[in-house]
Amino acid sequence: MNETLLYSMLEILGVVIFASEGLFIKDVELHPLIGVLLTYAVYAIISSIILSAKGEMNMTLLQKLGEPRFLIVNFANILKTGGIFMGFKFLPVSFAIVLKMMGPAFLMIGNSILNNKPMPLLQIIGIITSVVMICLIYRKSIMSAFKNINVKFFIGVLGVFICNITSAYNIIKLPQYVTDKDPHEEIFVSTAIAFATLLSVVTGIFFTKRKFLGSISYYNILKMIVVFTVTCYGGMSLTYAADNHLDPMLYSTLQYSQLILAFFIGYFFEGDKFPLSRIILIVIFLMSVIFTLKVSQPPVKKDKRKIITNATLFHSEPKKS
């Protein structure tokens, strides 16, 4: 099989697996704080096991955990994951996925603001068109939320925005630390402190204000661990393998295949209807996304500042001019 085709298929599979996370955790009755803890338990524990098995767990690596840059990354990732949890919990999963995929727009805007770099006019037009199309595609849900003052809906939207903002900040402003050799070291230093912090907080609450955590089902905990292992770590591994073998622009474009998954979930699991008028809006939306990518600065190999991956733990070294 052609290598490009093979790794394109692997990336699409990884994207689908990762983006389907919301579908599995949507109705799990478990406090969001525990859910975020379990996410980082999976990331930190699995990465540490893999690094230990490869003989790469050493004092040099452990000392990195105390460096300010990695502390900032860990706490930013807690906000990011907490935000997307709120999105999946309080919004239709399809809508949450579409909003999450506006991450590159947040990156472009954030890069313009934080680095004082004016955005090209065509890029601005592409982003505005995408936002307008999203509002039109989901206008019924949005209008209903305003009409009924659905606070949970707006909390969900805020959560996804927090996810995108913290991801963009990580990518734009935090010091470079990507190794581009293996994702597991990067995951470990990005999540170990977050896991330890969340574990301490949840343990403290458990023994002091147990009722705050609500009902704790060990079946749901096990279910979440399995879901996160497959969707988060499994999906991430496939997309990382694809990144090492695909042209950067192709890799970046294929990330948007999860938009198709979002509409698929909406139709088969959330009762969304797709009359011709809505299909036309979706086509215009997808064209606006492609247009925005086309007029943006092409990504270079390994440059994840320009490629928002599913596992947005990643950010990379700035390009050398």
Steps between C-alpha positions, in 0.01 A plus 500: 500500500616853422664651812315831472166323472584271793594781737210714380267217599678465835462871568131500413453196727689675779295817455174304507604304810609813684199711403256222601603546865208735566249245381617247757531732801186707433266311729748358751391613847828607653617833640695695232794540738533122521468477122788743448706311762444171315606660171835600643535174687484321163746740336751510786492131599508351150776735385707424812458124448610528136798721589602259779476202266723683250749591772440873454359580844790667680582785740564743214147448377351522851686824569327658201169471684601778737594747228263801479423443133374148563303609806322758286431238233350261754268755659397638161414147392276457806299803386497369143369158594252639752369730229440228242335287770248780561445520125428131460282494812276799431496526119397261224816300430492594132487872584782465755723328243435771241579774753817316607612490138496879499828465692712617204293821486581564868864429419505748212325771702715431808818511296393834358423646845784354706772543239362824354479354151214633283281228349466494120161628382418174322569307820263727693231452235543122517466493880196730504332291230562181699355653818191628317445160339525322838240739644268433203550122507420483873264798509212300650707383796649847550165681475341247736778556755444878490123465511498259794803657671676162493793573733652155451519556124698821546725333759571232241587759235723681751669170584593430136623857464720453808633180343587679176645807674731303729608276213581804288690663788708186553591488134577871459668612820644214701867402460583230249526149630399263226751223433351378171646158577226335699171635636517319833762721663308808393178359639665407829648844567174663389274298728687353799472812720138551389424142605674537838324832566156372408554181700590707808197728455252215445645300791473804728138561398418130538610496863365843597197583285403167352152617390653757264611217269149352485438132432817311411444189291806279463345356185486851350859565608616180327294590192657846481852357535437261209347777289791738565758230434349421160383845387764730649817292503408273210378781277802713586743221411346453156501872416860531620605210274325673210675829579838331458419381149257744336547832328423770762219661301335164434535410868347832604212467255415145604458618859174657385354161412355505850258768381341234282487276808328780692217520247484118491456494879239773479294305246522148646523570874348843565206513261634783283324552169686594185268666249653637182536850648709366790713284271578810293604686818726209599662497155563877523640450851740228384605715204568792737719273715695384193528860380636614839759221494594591145564868575681427826874450517569138399619283790849357491592151604462449877371855544195441716452871561326493161345158543250466783502128569234311688741443785560868560768422753730566208670821400824543321815694443456823306607488142843634421498781250 
